[in-house]
Structure formats: structure tokens, C-alpha cells
XYZ file of C-alpha atoms in Angstrom:
694
model
C -15.775 -79.221 -7.522
C -14.786 -75.795 -6.360
C -11.264 -74.623 -5.782
C -10.444 -72.392 -2.691
C -7.245 -70.463 -2.720
C -5.420 -68.632 0.140
C -6.670 -65.180 0.718
C -3.370 -63.739 0.965
C -1.665 -63.121 -2.432
C 1.559 -61.250 -3.059
C 1.610 -58.821 -6.117
C 4.620 -57.373 -7.670
C 3.800 -53.824 -8.067
C 5.252 -51.492 -10.810
C 5.744 -47.912 -11.335
C 6.254 -46.500 -14.766
C 7.643 -49.209 -17.010
C 7.471 -52.163 -14.679
C 9.965 -50.921 -12.247
C 9.704 -52.659 -8.900
C 8.028 -50.551 -6.140
C 9.753 -50.923 -2.774
C 6.692 -50.560 -0.888
C 4.193 -52.535 -3.260
C 0.742 -52.908 -2.112
C -0.386 -56.394 -1.033
C -3.735 -57.747 -0.666
C -4.198 -59.219 2.805
C -6.506 -61.525 4.154
C -9.075 -60.213 6.592
C -11.510 -61.679 9.090
C -15.159 -61.349 8.105
C -16.377 -60.187 11.513
C -13.489 -57.764 11.825
C -14.466 -56.101 8.641
C -18.271 -55.767 9.132
C -19.442 -59.153 7.705
C -20.986 -62.297 9.012
C -19.010 -65.447 8.247
C -22.298 -67.267 7.591
C -23.442 -64.560 5.491
C -20.420 -64.677 3.185
C -20.657 -68.388 3.041
C -24.331 -67.923 2.168
C -23.437 -65.548 -0.707
C -20.698 -67.841 -1.967
C -22.879 -70.770 -2.159
C -25.573 -68.628 -3.909
C -22.926 -67.532 -6.614
C -21.607 -71.285 -6.911
C -25.284 -72.256 -7.739
C -25.459 -69.616 -10.394
C -22.576 -70.111 -12.884
C -19.867 -68.091 -11.106
C -16.240 -68.691 -11.978
C -14.809 -66.495 -9.508
C -15.534 -63.854 -6.841
C -13.513 -61.477 -4.873
C -14.803 -59.070 -2.098
C -12.449 -56.835 -0.577
C -13.342 -54.328 2.226
C -11.088 -51.948 4.263
C -8.220 -53.273 2.048
C -8.656 -56.800 3.551
C -9.863 -59.663 1.306
C -12.883 -61.263 3.009
C -13.963 -63.653 0.419
C -12.172 -65.263 -2.728
C -13.455 -68.398 -4.499
C -13.038 -70.041 -7.986
C -14.598 -72.716 -9.765
C -12.598 -75.661 -11.151
C -12.245 -73.886 -14.418
C -10.779 -70.780 -13.058
C -8.277 -69.303 -10.583
C -6.610 -66.242 -9.160
C -4.006 -66.045 -11.853
C -6.255 -67.068 -14.859
C -7.529 -64.051 -16.868
C -11.362 -64.152 -17.439
C -13.255 -62.612 -20.200
C -14.822 -59.419 -19.177
C -17.279 -58.736 -22.141
C -18.825 -55.393 -21.758
C -17.076 -54.563 -18.419
C -14.268 -53.509 -20.813
C -16.448 -50.399 -21.467
C -15.595 -49.335 -17.814
C -12.251 -50.897 -17.705
C -10.866 -49.877 -21.040
C -13.267 -47.160 -22.417
C -13.850 -45.424 -19.016
C -10.309 -45.544 -17.530
C -8.715 -44.123 -20.825
C -11.388 -41.475 -20.771
C -10.322 -40.511 -17.430
C -6.609 -40.301 -18.174
C -7.309 -38.314 -21.454
C -9.509 -35.787 -19.400
C -6.881 -35.569 -16.670
C -4.385 -34.734 -19.246
C -6.508 -32.073 -20.767
C -6.471 -33.858 -24.138
C -10.248 -34.143 -24.144
C -13.444 -32.868 -22.348
C -16.592 -34.704 -22.099
C -18.621 -32.174 -23.827
C -16.186 -31.971 -26.878
C -17.885 -32.744 -30.219
C -16.463 -36.172 -31.425
C -16.097 -34.672 -34.851
C -13.181 -32.655 -33.408
C -11.335 -36.176 -33.381
C -13.341 -37.808 -36.227
C -12.962 -35.564 -39.444
C -15.216 -37.710 -41.273
C -18.278 -36.528 -39.187
C -17.699 -33.100 -39.757
C -19.803 -32.615 -42.832
C -22.893 -34.558 -41.191
C -25.126 -32.143 -39.666
C -26.395 -34.734 -36.930
C -23.024 -36.588 -36.486
C -21.349 -33.232 -35.888
C -23.668 -32.802 -32.855
C -22.455 -36.154 -31.167
C -20.154 -35.300 -27.941
C -17.899 -37.554 -26.209
C -20.221 -37.734 -23.241
C -23.032 -39.051 -25.533
C -20.629 -41.859 -26.879
C -19.547 -42.897 -23.311
C -23.274 -42.933 -22.112
C -25.036 -44.630 -25.002
C -26.950 -41.708 -25.933
C -25.363 -40.774 -29.102
C -27.794 -42.261 -31.572
C -25.185 -44.404 -33.143
C -27.054 -47.842 -34.013
C -25.787 -50.754 -32.275
C -24.444 -53.752 -33.946
C -27.080 -56.009 -32.330
C -30.183 -57.963 -32.758
C -32.321 -59.264 -30.055
C -33.133 -62.307 -31.997
C -29.839 -63.122 -33.939
C -26.237 -63.847 -32.785
C -23.477 -61.425 -33.820
C -22.436 -63.454 -36.750
C -26.069 -64.259 -37.997
C -27.306 -60.686 -38.578
C -25.391 -60.058 -41.807
C -24.754 -56.763 -43.243
C -22.709 -54.125 -41.597
C -23.451 -55.503 -38.009
C -21.944 -58.752 -38.725
C -18.946 -57.113 -40.332
C -18.561 -55.183 -37.330
C -18.071 -58.350 -35.135
C -16.005 -60.053 -37.807
C -13.847 -56.907 -37.861
C -14.134 -56.732 -41.755
C -12.248 -54.716 -42.629
C -12.139 -53.220 -39.063
C -14.724 -52.462 -36.537
C -14.001 -48.734 -36.304
C -14.387 -48.010 -39.898
C -17.638 -49.752 -39.770
C -18.900 -47.802 -36.939
C -17.796 -44.558 -38.265
C -19.118 -44.859 -41.737
C -21.805 -47.618 -41.904
C -23.792 -47.374 -38.668
C -26.830 -45.210 -38.856
C -28.041 -42.814 -36.471
C -31.271 -43.985 -34.750
C -32.102 -40.700 -33.074
C -30.866 -37.193 -32.658
C -27.839 -37.234 -30.393
C -28.664 -36.595 -26.767
C -32.353 -37.346 -27.017
C -32.546 -41.012 -25.890
C -30.672 -43.883 -24.560
C -29.625 -46.903 -26.745
C -26.945 -49.326 -25.775
C -24.217 -49.014 -28.491
C -21.142 -50.915 -28.918
C -20.338 -48.876 -32.015
C -20.739 -45.784 -30.177
C -18.153 -46.847 -27.681
C -15.780 -47.810 -30.802
C -16.054 -44.168 -31.680
C -15.106 -43.143 -28.206
C -11.922 -45.182 -28.426
C -11.394 -43.630 -31.815
C -11.465 -40.151 -30.534
C -9.430 -40.671 -27.567
C -6.883 -42.419 -29.621
C -6.960 -39.193 -32.017
C -6.360 -37.028 -29.027
C -3.336 -39.089 -28.018
C -1.580 -38.381 -31.137
C 1.120 -36.106 -29.508
C 1.053 -37.901 -26.154
C 3.769 -40.272 -24.688
C 1.356 -43.004 -25.338
C -0.248 -43.150 -28.868
C -2.864 -46.194 -27.989
C -5.340 -46.947 -25.551
C -3.503 -50.347 -24.569
C -0.112 -48.606 -23.888
C -1.843 -45.559 -22.292
C -3.579 -48.101 -19.706
C -0.397 -50.040 -19.187
C 1.830 -47.369 -18.316
C -0.638 -44.961 -16.694
C -2.953 -47.416 -14.626
C -2.357 -51.036 -14.702
C 1.548 -51.312 -13.879
C 1.462 -48.177 -11.329
C -1.091 -50.216 -9.363
C 0.737 -53.452 -9.374
C -0.951 -55.407 -12.248
C 1.429 -57.663 -14.141
C 1.218 -57.722 -17.897
C -0.042 -61.398 -18.115
C -2.597 -60.427 -15.556
C -4.851 -58.574 -18.159
C -5.235 -58.099 -22.085
C -7.550 -55.953 -23.907
C -8.853 -55.279 -27.570
C -9.231 -58.911 -28.590
C -5.386 -58.732 -28.626
C -5.283 -56.698 -31.639
C -4.540 -53.120 -32.791
C -6.141 -51.740 -36.004
C -4.547 -49.017 -37.934
C -7.013 -46.562 -39.345
C -5.952 -43.229 -40.884
C -2.777 -43.546 -39.125
C -4.511 -44.116 -35.706
C -3.530 -47.369 -33.647
C -7.029 -48.333 -32.617
C -7.840 -50.657 -29.809
C -11.412 -52.131 -28.886
C -12.941 -50.747 -25.568
C -16.409 -52.288 -26.005
C -15.351 -55.806 -25.243
C -12.408 -58.124 -25.852
C -10.662 -57.854 -22.413
C -9.455 -60.437 -20.010
C -8.763 -59.751 -16.544
C -7.903 -61.704 -13.376
C -10.538 -60.881 -10.714
C -7.725 -59.515 -8.674
C -6.582 -57.195 -11.426
C -10.049 -55.950 -11.848
C -10.419 -55.336 -7.938
C -7.189 -53.363 -8.182
C -8.889 -51.197 -10.568
C -11.743 -50.836 -8.068
C -9.456 -50.082 -5.421
C -7.910 -47.158 -7.403
C -11.475 -45.742 -7.983
C -12.387 -46.242 -4.348
C -9.364 -44.215 -3.138
C -10.208 -41.470 -5.520
C -7.255 -42.045 -7.754
C -4.584 -42.512 -5.043
C -2.563 -45.408 -4.852
C -0.858 -45.651 -1.428
C 0.263 -42.084 -1.680
C 1.040 -41.886 -5.378
C -1.396 -39.847 -7.320
C -2.458 -41.687 -10.389
C -5.850 -40.179 -11.128
C -7.214 -36.838 -9.645
C -10.190 -36.887 -7.328
C -11.616 -34.263 -9.736
C -11.397 -36.542 -12.608
C -12.920 -39.514 -11.118
C -15.777 -37.417 -9.359
C -16.587 -35.971 -12.993
C -16.453 -39.376 -14.784
C -18.583 -41.162 -12.024
C -21.198 -38.610 -11.383
C -24.678 -39.057 -13.280
C -23.739 -37.853 -16.743
C -27.102 -36.169 -17.130
C -28.058 -38.100 -20.122
C -31.334 -39.995 -20.886
C -31.857 -42.694 -18.410
C -31.703 -46.436 -19.453
C -34.852 -48.318 -20.271
C -36.015 -49.853 -16.845
C -38.264 -52.590 -18.122
C -37.663 -56.161 -18.783
C -35.569 -57.822 -20.080
C -33.164 -55.329 -18.963
C -34.594 -55.123 -15.490
C -33.623 -52.338 -13.007
C -30.793 -50.515 -14.921
C -28.806 -47.908 -12.972
C -28.000 -44.563 -14.729
C -24.893 -43.741 -16.706
C -21.689 -42.261 -15.896
C -18.873 -41.961 -18.517
C -18.674 -45.657 -19.496
C -19.595 -46.778 -16.038
C -22.891 -47.433 -14.314
C -23.923 -45.365 -11.228
C -26.652 -45.991 -8.646
C -27.404 -42.157 -8.154
C -31.099 -42.644 -8.118
C -30.890 -45.787 -5.858
C -32.707 -47.954 -8.474
C -30.434 -50.951 -7.108
C -32.293 -50.375 -3.702
C -29.664 -52.473 -1.424
C -26.609 -50.675 -2.622
C -25.829 -47.224 -1.540
C -26.434 -44.392 -4.012
C -22.734 -43.879 -4.299
C -22.166 -47.301 -5.922
C -20.348 -47.541 -9.198
C -20.334 -50.584 -11.596
C -18.676 -51.897 -14.670
C -20.645 -54.880 -16.112
C -20.832 -57.110 -19.192
C -22.525 -59.864 -20.643
C -22.563 -62.960 -18.556
C -22.855 -60.821 -15.375
C -19.117 -59.860 -15.283
C -19.146 -57.285 -12.756
C -16.987 -54.959 -10.860
C -18.731 -52.998 -7.961
C -17.218 -50.276 -5.943
C -18.949 -48.736 -2.968
C -16.955 -45.914 -1.374
C -19.320 -45.298 1.511
C -18.944 -49.022 2.351
C -15.177 -49.056 1.658
C -16.163 -52.039 -0.609
C -14.863 -53.647 -3.885
C -16.416 -56.635 -5.327
C -15.692 -58.689 -8.673
C -17.813 -61.432 -9.931
C -17.044 -63.415 -13.103
C -19.021 -66.244 -14.459
C -22.039 -67.031 -16.782
C -25.406 -65.324 -17.088
C -27.232 -65.463 -13.954
C -30.840 -64.658 -14.907
C -31.640 -64.787 -18.836
C -34.769 -62.700 -18.194
C -33.063 -59.830 -16.250
C -29.618 -58.863 -16.585
C -29.471 -56.117 -13.607
C -32.193 -58.146 -11.833
C -30.204 -61.298 -11.749
C -27.154 -59.418 -10.306
C -29.153 -57.662 -7.888
C -30.808 -60.904 -6.530
C -28.004 -63.320 -6.520
C -24.968 -61.083 -6.023
C -25.736 -57.334 -4.696
C -28.461 -58.201 -2.273
C -26.647 -61.188 -0.592
C -23.431 -59.136 -0.373
C -25.150 -56.456 1.426
C -27.126 -58.752 3.514
C -23.962 -60.391 4.728
C -22.734 -57.149 6.168
C -23.286 -56.670 10.112
C -22.678 -52.883 10.034
C -25.214 -52.119 7.329
C -28.931 -51.614 8.133
C -30.712 -54.655 7.122
C -34.520 -54.414 6.227
C -36.446 -54.872 9.312
C -39.654 -55.964 7.119
C -39.644 -58.133 3.794
C -39.944 -56.499 0.556
C -43.131 -54.634 -0.570
C -45.480 -56.730 -2.635
C -46.715 -53.617 -4.399
C -43.665 -51.374 -4.972
C -40.653 -53.101 -6.608
C -38.334 -49.936 -5.982
C -38.042 -46.267 -5.321
C -36.176 -44.406 -7.873
C -34.760 -40.888 -6.725
C -34.244 -37.921 -8.905
C -30.548 -36.828 -9.354
C -29.120 -34.764 -6.328
C -28.701 -31.732 -8.566
C -32.269 -31.717 -8.765
C -32.998 -31.053 -5.236
C -34.927 -27.856 -4.557
C -33.575 -26.223 -1.336
C -35.335 -23.296 0.421
C -35.186 -21.922 3.764
C -31.382 -22.604 4.481
C -30.685 -22.818 8.223
C -33.989 -24.286 9.513
C -34.973 -27.967 10.003
C -37.846 -30.305 10.862
C -40.640 -29.400 8.312
C -43.779 -31.548 9.132
C -46.346 -30.888 6.604
C -50.283 -30.998 6.115
C -52.146 -29.933 3.123
C -54.629 -26.969 3.985
C -58.166 -26.263 2.941
C -56.771 -23.164 0.950
C -54.630 -25.507 -1.161
C -51.443 -24.571 0.443
C -49.104 -26.645 2.567
C -48.674 -25.769 6.272
C -45.526 -26.437 8.234
C -43.431 -25.810 11.252
C -39.435 -25.348 11.331
C -37.049 -25.542 13.938
C -33.776 -23.972 14.972
C -33.964 -21.303 12.320
C -35.225 -18.206 10.601
C -37.642 -19.721 8.076
C -38.091 -18.716 4.553
C -36.751 -15.351 3.269
C -37.286 -12.765 4.200
C -35.926 -14.423 7.420
C -37.269 -13.782 10.683
C -34.975 -11.238 12.798
C -34.633 -13.794 15.519
C -33.638 -17.523 15.367
C -36.732 -19.702 16.558
C -36.891 -22.861 18.103
C -40.371 -23.565 16.456
C -41.559 -21.281 13.731
C -44.499 -21.570 11.021
C -44.955 -21.298 7.389
C -47.003 -21.856 4.348
C -45.738 -23.313 1.060
C -47.432 -22.581 -2.145
C -47.122 -24.178 -5.629
C -45.658 -27.381 -6.900
C -41.940 -28.503 -7.218
C -39.832 -27.180 -8.687
C -41.857 -23.725 -8.576
C -42.335 -23.229 -4.777
C -42.805 -20.161 -2.737
C -42.520 -20.406 1.167
C -43.835 -17.523 3.394
C -43.209 -17.285 7.255
C -46.307 -17.116 9.481
C -45.497 -14.946 12.574
C -47.288 -16.337 15.590
C -46.519 -14.739 19.197
C -48.715 -17.477 20.845
C -46.939 -20.418 18.802
C -43.297 -19.327 18.370
C -40.706 -20.790 20.823
C -37.037 -19.866 21.552
C -34.380 -22.249 22.457
C -31.844 -24.652 20.453
C -32.089 -28.353 20.561
C -33.991 -29.987 23.193
C -34.459 -26.703 25.279
C -37.642 -25.696 23.813
C -40.645 -27.159 22.044
C -40.502 -28.166 18.475
C -42.967 -29.388 16.011
C -42.995 -33.217 15.239
C -46.432 -33.664 13.356
C -49.055 -31.293 11.996
C -52.414 -31.958 10.295
C -55.543 -29.912 9.170
C -58.997 -31.213 9.944
C -62.024 -29.057 8.947
C -60.088 -26.015 8.681
C -58.287 -26.421 12.034
C -54.479 -26.836 12.369
C -53.381 -29.464 15.098
C -49.789 -29.681 16.016
C -47.662 -32.038 18.126
C -44.848 -30.512 19.887
C -41.927 -32.596 21.208
C -39.510 -31.559 23.778
C -42.407 -31.015 26.122
C -42.090 -33.958 28.390
C -43.133 -35.647 26.241
C -45.315 -34.161 23.675
C -48.038 -31.484 23.854
C -51.018 -30.607 21.461
C -51.589 -27.177 20.061
C -54.168 -26.009 17.639
C -54.911 -23.030 15.403
C -58.199 -21.847 13.940
C -56.796 -19.000 11.865
C -54.271 -21.114 9.639
C -51.184 -20.705 12.005
C -51.350 -17.163 13.084
C -52.559 -17.899 16.726
C -52.227 -21.167 18.752
C -53.659 -22.449 22.033
C -52.023 -25.253 23.936
C -53.626 -28.268 25.559
C -53.552 -28.482 29.381
C -52.643 -32.162 29.093
C -49.393 -34.065 27.607
C -48.590 -37.567 26.677
C -45.873 -38.323 29.300
C -45.349 -41.924 28.641
C -43.825 -43.043 25.226
C -44.672 -40.671 22.142
C -41.615 -38.671 22.308
C -41.826 -37.345 18.746
C -45.685 -38.148 17.569
C -46.611 -37.329 13.888
C -49.901 -37.323 12.204
C -50.937 -39.674 9.441
C -51.787 -37.243 6.609
C -54.560 -37.803 3.868
C -55.774 -35.591 1.468
C -56.410 -31.691 1.386
C -57.984 -30.658 4.735
C -57.842 -34.400 5.821
C -60.097 -35.272 2.849
C -60.003 -39.176 1.812
C -59.447 -39.941 5.427
C -59.611 -43.650 6.198
C -62.376 -43.389 8.639
C -63.679 -40.848 11.378
C -60.485 -41.303 13.315
C -57.216 -39.260 13.051
C -54.067 -41.470 13.466
C -50.695 -40.665 15.064
C -47.532 -42.672 15.402
C -44.229 -42.111 17.182
C -41.095 -44.126 18.207
C -41.526 -45.441 21.624
C -39.516 -43.327 23.763
C -39.912 -40.494 26.128
C -37.197 -38.511 24.325
C -37.259 -37.264 20.788
C -33.343 -37.557 20.791
C -32.955 -41.232 21.791
C -34.081 -44.089 19.554
C -36.390 -47.038 20.337
C -37.024 -50.561 19.430
C -40.479 -50.063 18.416
C -42.965 -47.660 16.812
C -46.470 -47.077 18.535
C -49.775 -45.749 17.388
C -52.823 -43.885 18.684
C -56.064 -42.704 17.236
C -58.674 -40.356 18.357
C -62.170 -39.362 16.693
C -61.614 -36.289 14.332
C -64.176 -34.192 16.193
C -62.420 -34.924 19.603
C -58.721 -34.332 19.007
C -58.401 -31.820 22.003
C -59.796 -34.523 24.472
C -57.238 -36.858 26.199
C -59.701 -39.257 27.263
C -60.806 -39.832 23.454
C -57.520 -41.340 22.491
C -56.938 -45.002 22.165
C -53.769 -46.937 21.446
C -52.896 -49.613 19.317
C -52.353 -52.916 21.361
C -51.973 -55.969 18.894
C -53.322 -57.365 15.742
C -56.349 -59.905 16.141
C -57.929 -62.174 13.441
C -57.800 -61.203 9.928
C -55.305 -58.443 10.685
C -57.752 -56.713 12.654
C -56.337 -54.147 15.113
C -57.053 -54.155 18.940
C -57.299 -50.781 20.774
C -56.705 -49.901 24.237
C -57.597 -46.826 26.401
C -54.618 -47.519 28.560
C -51.400 -46.145 27.283
C -49.380 -48.608 29.243
C -50.871 -51.478 27.251
C -49.616 -49.979 23.858
C -48.119 -52.476 21.495
C -45.568 -52.304 18.704
C -47.051 -51.368 15.327
C -43.484 -51.663 13.784
C -40.216 -53.277 15.091
C -36.795 -52.252 14.201
C -34.499 -52.913 17.302
C -32.563 -49.775 18.111
C -33.483 -47.997 14.987
C -36.840 -46.432 15.602
C -36.666 -42.675 15.506
C -38.456 -39.777 13.905
C -40.806 -40.355 11.040
C -43.691 -38.983 8.735
C -46.385 -41.061 7.326
C -48.956 -40.325 4.466
C -51.635 -42.019 2.514
C -50.908 -42.403 -1.308
C -54.425 -42.687 -2.718
C -53.126 -43.436 -6.253
C -51.400 -46.778 -4.792
C -53.664 -47.255 -2.094
C -50.794 -47.709 0.272
C -49.660 -45.913 3.282
C -46.002 -44.634 2.970
C -43.798 -44.277 6.147
C -40.425 -42.435 6.015
C -38.250 -43.328 9.158
C -34.972 -41.619 9.722
C -32.208 -44.121 11.060
C -30.639 -42.629 14.294
C -26.996 -42.141 13.641
C -24.791 -39.170 13.340
C -25.911 -35.590 12.114
C -28.632 -36.635 9.566
C -28.827 -33.130 8.196
C -25.434 -33.859 6.442
C -25.093 -37.609 6.331
C -27.207 -40.682 7.198
C -29.716 -43.017 6.112
C -33.579 -43.871 6.373
C -36.276 -46.367 5.457
C -39.350 -46.189 3.335
C -42.003 -48.666 4.367
C -45.480 -49.088 2.870
C -48.727 -50.917 4.093
C -52.390 -51.390 2.946
C -53.530 -50.309 6.571
C -52.009 -47.972 9.198
C -51.199 -50.955 11.387
C -49.697 -52.857 8.526
C -48.425 -55.323 7.549
C -45.504 -53.089 6.850
C -43.172 -53.959 4.042
C -39.798 -52.505 2.844
C -39.754 -50.286 -0.243
C -36.288 -48.728 0.249
C -33.583 -48.774 2.895
C -30.206 -47.123 2.970
C -27.583 -46.683 5.600
C -26.096 -43.827 3.650
C -28.079 -41.618 1.106
C -26.063 -39.742 -1.187
C -27.131 -36.628 0.472
C -28.123 -35.982 4.294
C -31.746 -37.084 4.642
C -32.553 -34.888 7.604
C -33.813 -36.040 10.890
C -37.492 -35.909 9.683
C -39.221 -36.186 6.263
C -42.588 -36.661 4.603
C -44.255 -37.302 1.317
C -46.874 -34.591 1.067
C -50.044 -35.911 -0.474
C -50.570 -32.867 -2.602
C -47.424 -33.590 -4.632
C -48.381 -37.218 -5.285
C -49.396 -37.921 -8.989
C -52.840 -39.019 -9.531
C -51.638 -42.591 -10.111
C -49.527 -42.636 -7.143
C -46.333 -43.402 -8.948
C -44.589 -40.075 -8.457
C -44.077 -38.054 -5.293
C -41.740 -35.699 -3.567
C -39.894 -36.216 -0.396
C -39.503 -33.235 1.895
C -36.724 -33.613 4.358
C -34.471 -31.319 6.456
C -31.314 -32.302 4.765
C -28.493 -29.748 4.640
C -30.501 -27.930 7.339
C -33.041 -26.507 4.710
C -36.423 -27.100 3.245
C -35.291 -29.757 0.625
C -37.579 -31.285 -1.877
C -36.622 -34.327 -4.080
C -38.786 -36.315 -6.536
C -39.169 -40.116 -6.194
C -40.836 -42.424 -8.651
C -42.129 -45.808 -7.706
C -41.666 -48.722 -9.924
C -44.507 -51.194 -9.235
C -44.457 -54.848 -9.296
C -46.470 -56.658 -11.803
């Protein structure tokens, strides 16, 4: 029998040493619909969690509690064990405070605070960052086949705390690899992080981690002392240091954990009181740049490591935004913070899926949570049967060139260079003297070693910002000839060049119905590996390149008749066995893809290694150069069936208004590619890896 509690709970907030705060923050109940949720979706989430060993869940958005539920054995005032969620709540927060106070830096050698490691060549190389990200090499007190108290030796002594876990981690745990060269989850490494932080606190007002968190974090954010406890309730005296466990041993109410999440969400501000600086939080919750966690089973789709927190910076948890931050522990205890969604969520309970720690949370908590949101883009198509997820390289690895120019449709030329066109800018350095509405360029090399060169063309270049002049929307090379679709031409007009972009001629006809921003499906070099004798193009179904549509449409034309309007056929519908029906009449065109109100500019390529078509579609909202989302879809044929690989309402960087995956830069097995996009108003290149389904 479940226990439901009122959504409004009054906390007594504290400042300093439990002094009452006159303007104490209070959780307030909030209606689902008023805060961007579907009531039915939240109830579906609650039922899903209830079926999967959940003891408690709290979901807060816009500082309103939209869902709170507890099992019969739990409740809003009952602390719940947090297991390794303590690594974030205790280890991560104490590290943040010490960083803010200037007591430590993440790249300090741990031996600065652990004298016993100074004489060991390898241990002397370990940094606090490596301890906090499981990349120190300190072997974990763990066995995949035995329980903590069955392993024997130093590992069981660590968990028995005999004589104390810190001395065991410091002196007995061997190194598995050179520090910083690999990822291996390590409770003992986290113990040494607590050891180092405590040593740094020696001359501070608070000498131990428990007191530090009580006075600097928990009381100031209004968490009462009986709502949380840490360190298995013990303090260990080692070398004069009062040491408190940070790898486990914590107990928090769901609301107490949610308050910590709220502090992180607001970048360290608590209703006008500055508790942590935004710079400290940004530093601690960025991708730490250490080796990535293992992504296979049984661990599942593990996110990357921040400093004792998990961060979704590569989008491995595909339905969560890439700014999502998590603390997580055994039994799927999890605190989720998504700043771009103004969302905090806590789930306590038992292990959801014994075969996949992160996969279980993703399937039964994260994905249903996002699906319940009405103001977040929902996948218009089911998940891809071939690609499990897309994993993006860290934002710091993005290559940006030709700043101040956008668009960038691409094709692979017969001379092994990529040919492209840019809009509203001056192209690559050395920049053109005059800003062009449409200019041309070629790109040599492969990321990150790229060279861009402008191609000046008196017959092709146009002038005029925005919709006032023609701009390229699609480009392809077939048999040595470049063909280009230009939008803003009422609706779209075709141009071609027989000298690699130096001179262009324009067709005497246009698409005047739909096809407001057509783009070609690109295959291999010079259109090698084309599916058949046709060239294919797609567009959102609108006369304007600046207005979204409900659907995408498709046309095809024989490769040797691209210049003939009468040779074009339009996709009408699918017949038996998924076979396409074509029509010569543009007014009979049908939808090849439907996403109501969300179809906009796009780029589509054939991935020969995966034998799948990959379609990038920008979501039409705001200035996508600097903020926004997109979808990535795949299919075995140009007409489908299309399925979802990745969808985000808000990427961690601006995705640009157009993007594509150049075939030239796809790995032979198709599992790695590079996305070219106009984010930050530049020629932007970011690697993406595809994790395939079994």
C-alpha cells in the first residue's frame, strides 16, 4: 500500500549554526500543467517507479513540487540510505567548499595532503581530480562475484573498517594502472579524497567534512540535522585527522537531497544568499576530462565524470539534456539536476535492473520523466532498432572556423575535398572584403586538421541579409558537376557549376510549392555509392525557409536529368512492402516524415558502414546559432521507416540552423562521424560516436 503525502511541506531554514531564517524557503505544491508536465504522464511515471522497487520520489520544477510519493516503508521525514550517492552529496560538495575557500585545487597532487604517498613515484602523481573521477588507479575494494564481507584480505578489512578504512585505502590498496590513464570505479580512491580534503581543513573553522557540510551547506539551505547523516555515523582519527567517509554511509530524506539539488540548480545561490560561487560549481560539474567510464554491460550507458558527480556532457543518456548532472548510488539512489529544464528529481529505492545500472534508471526513471513533460520535444518516431545512442565529444573539442558565417551544406567532391556554401558572412580566412549572403568554399583535410578556402564566384555570390537574398540549402556533386539548391528564391532555385564552384548558372524554373529549403541526400565521393540512378532531395513542406512545417517531403530525379523540371517525381505514399509511390504532380506530394510544427531545415547523408540514412533536423525555436535543439533520425531507405537516434530540446551548444554528417568523415564501420553545424555562427565540427544495439 503506497503512502501519499501533501506536496506542501514547511521546512525550518537555518543560517550558520541553526539560527532561524526569517524568510525561510519553503517547498510549494505546483500543478503539473502549470509547470510543463502532463498529469497523466506524472501518474504514469509514479506507477512505473512503484512497480520497480521505489521507496520515494520527489520531482521539483520551477521551485514547485509536482510529484511526491513514498512507499509504505518510507516517508517525507524518514532518511533513506543513499549508498554511493554520498560520493556527490558528501565527496563532491565538500570538495566544492574546499575549492571555493582556496584550500585545494582539483589538480593538486594528493601527496600534498597525504605525506605517506610522497615517496611512491606513482602515488605521488595522483591528483585530487583523479581521485574524484575514479581515474587514480587506486584499486577498489570490490569483487564482481563476492560480497563486501566475503572477499577477505584488505578489501573486506576496508568494509569492516579494520582498523579504519582510510589507513587501508592509503597503505594497502594497490595501484591498478598509471594515474590518469584509465577509468576504474574506486571507493578507496574516494576515501583518499576525503582524507586530502580533511588535511586541507586543518586550519579552517570546520576541521572535518561532516561539520563543514553542516555549517556551510545543509543548515544554510534549511535542512534540519535529523534529516541527514553521513559517514556511517562515525569519525575516524588517523594521524590527527578527523576523517569521515564520503563513498557511502549517508542517509538523507528525499527532500533534503532535493534541496542540495536546488542549490546546484541555482549555481550556489539560496534565495539571495551566496553559498557556493557559480565558478566553483561550473568547475566541479564540467566534464573533468579524465578517461571515460566503460559503456558496455553490465554498467550500461554510463555518463562522464565531473568531480564526484556524473555529467551528461556527451548526451549518452539521450533523453536528458546535456547539462544534466547526477549523483547516483547502489540500488539506483539518484539525484538528478537539469538546469536547462529548471528540474530537480530524487529517486530512492531498490535496484531497478540488475543487468544495467544506468540503463535501468534511464528506462524506468529518466525517460518517463522527460516523456511526462509537455514543453520538451518528444520523439516523433520510435527508437532506432540499429543505433542505441549517439555520444558527442566534449564541447571543448569542437573545431570552429569561418566565424561569422552560417549555413554550410556540404558535398564530397571528385578531388577529395568538401564543397560548401556559407551565408551572411565572409567565409574562411582571409575573409572576403564584402559580407555575402551566399558565398562558396572548399574544405581540405579531416578533423581536427582542417583547411578552409573561399571560392570567389561573380556569377554565384549574392548580397543581402536574411531572407532578402538567395542562400544555399543543399549541395551535391554528381559526375564532377556541383548542383546547389538556393532558398529565398520563391521558393527554391537550382544552380550548377562545372568548374568546382567558380562559375554558376541558374535554372529558368523554380519549385514554387513547398520545398522552401531543399537539401540533397549525399552519398559518397562524387556521389559514388548512390542507391540507384536517382538523386534524392528533401525539404520541410513550406514555401518559406523561415517557417516550420508539420511534415517533410521528398523528390527524386534521374542523375543525368537534374536540370530538367519535368524529370522530377515526388514521394506520395508507401505501398505494399514499404515500397514508395511516386507522382509527377507536386500537389500530390505526401509526407515522408511527420513532426507537427517541428519540421524545419535539415541535412541528410548515407552512412555506408551502418547502411543507414542519417537525417539531422533542426528544431525551429529561437536563435539556433547560440541555443536550441535538433533531432537525429535513421532509416534503411530514404523514405523510411524513420526512427529516432537522438533528440534534444536544448543542446549544450547552439546547433545552428542547418547541419549535416559528411560521408567523407565517417569511419569505415560507420560508428564514428563528424557533425558540421552553424552553431556560434561558424563552421563548427563535432565528433559523434554511435553505440549500436546488439
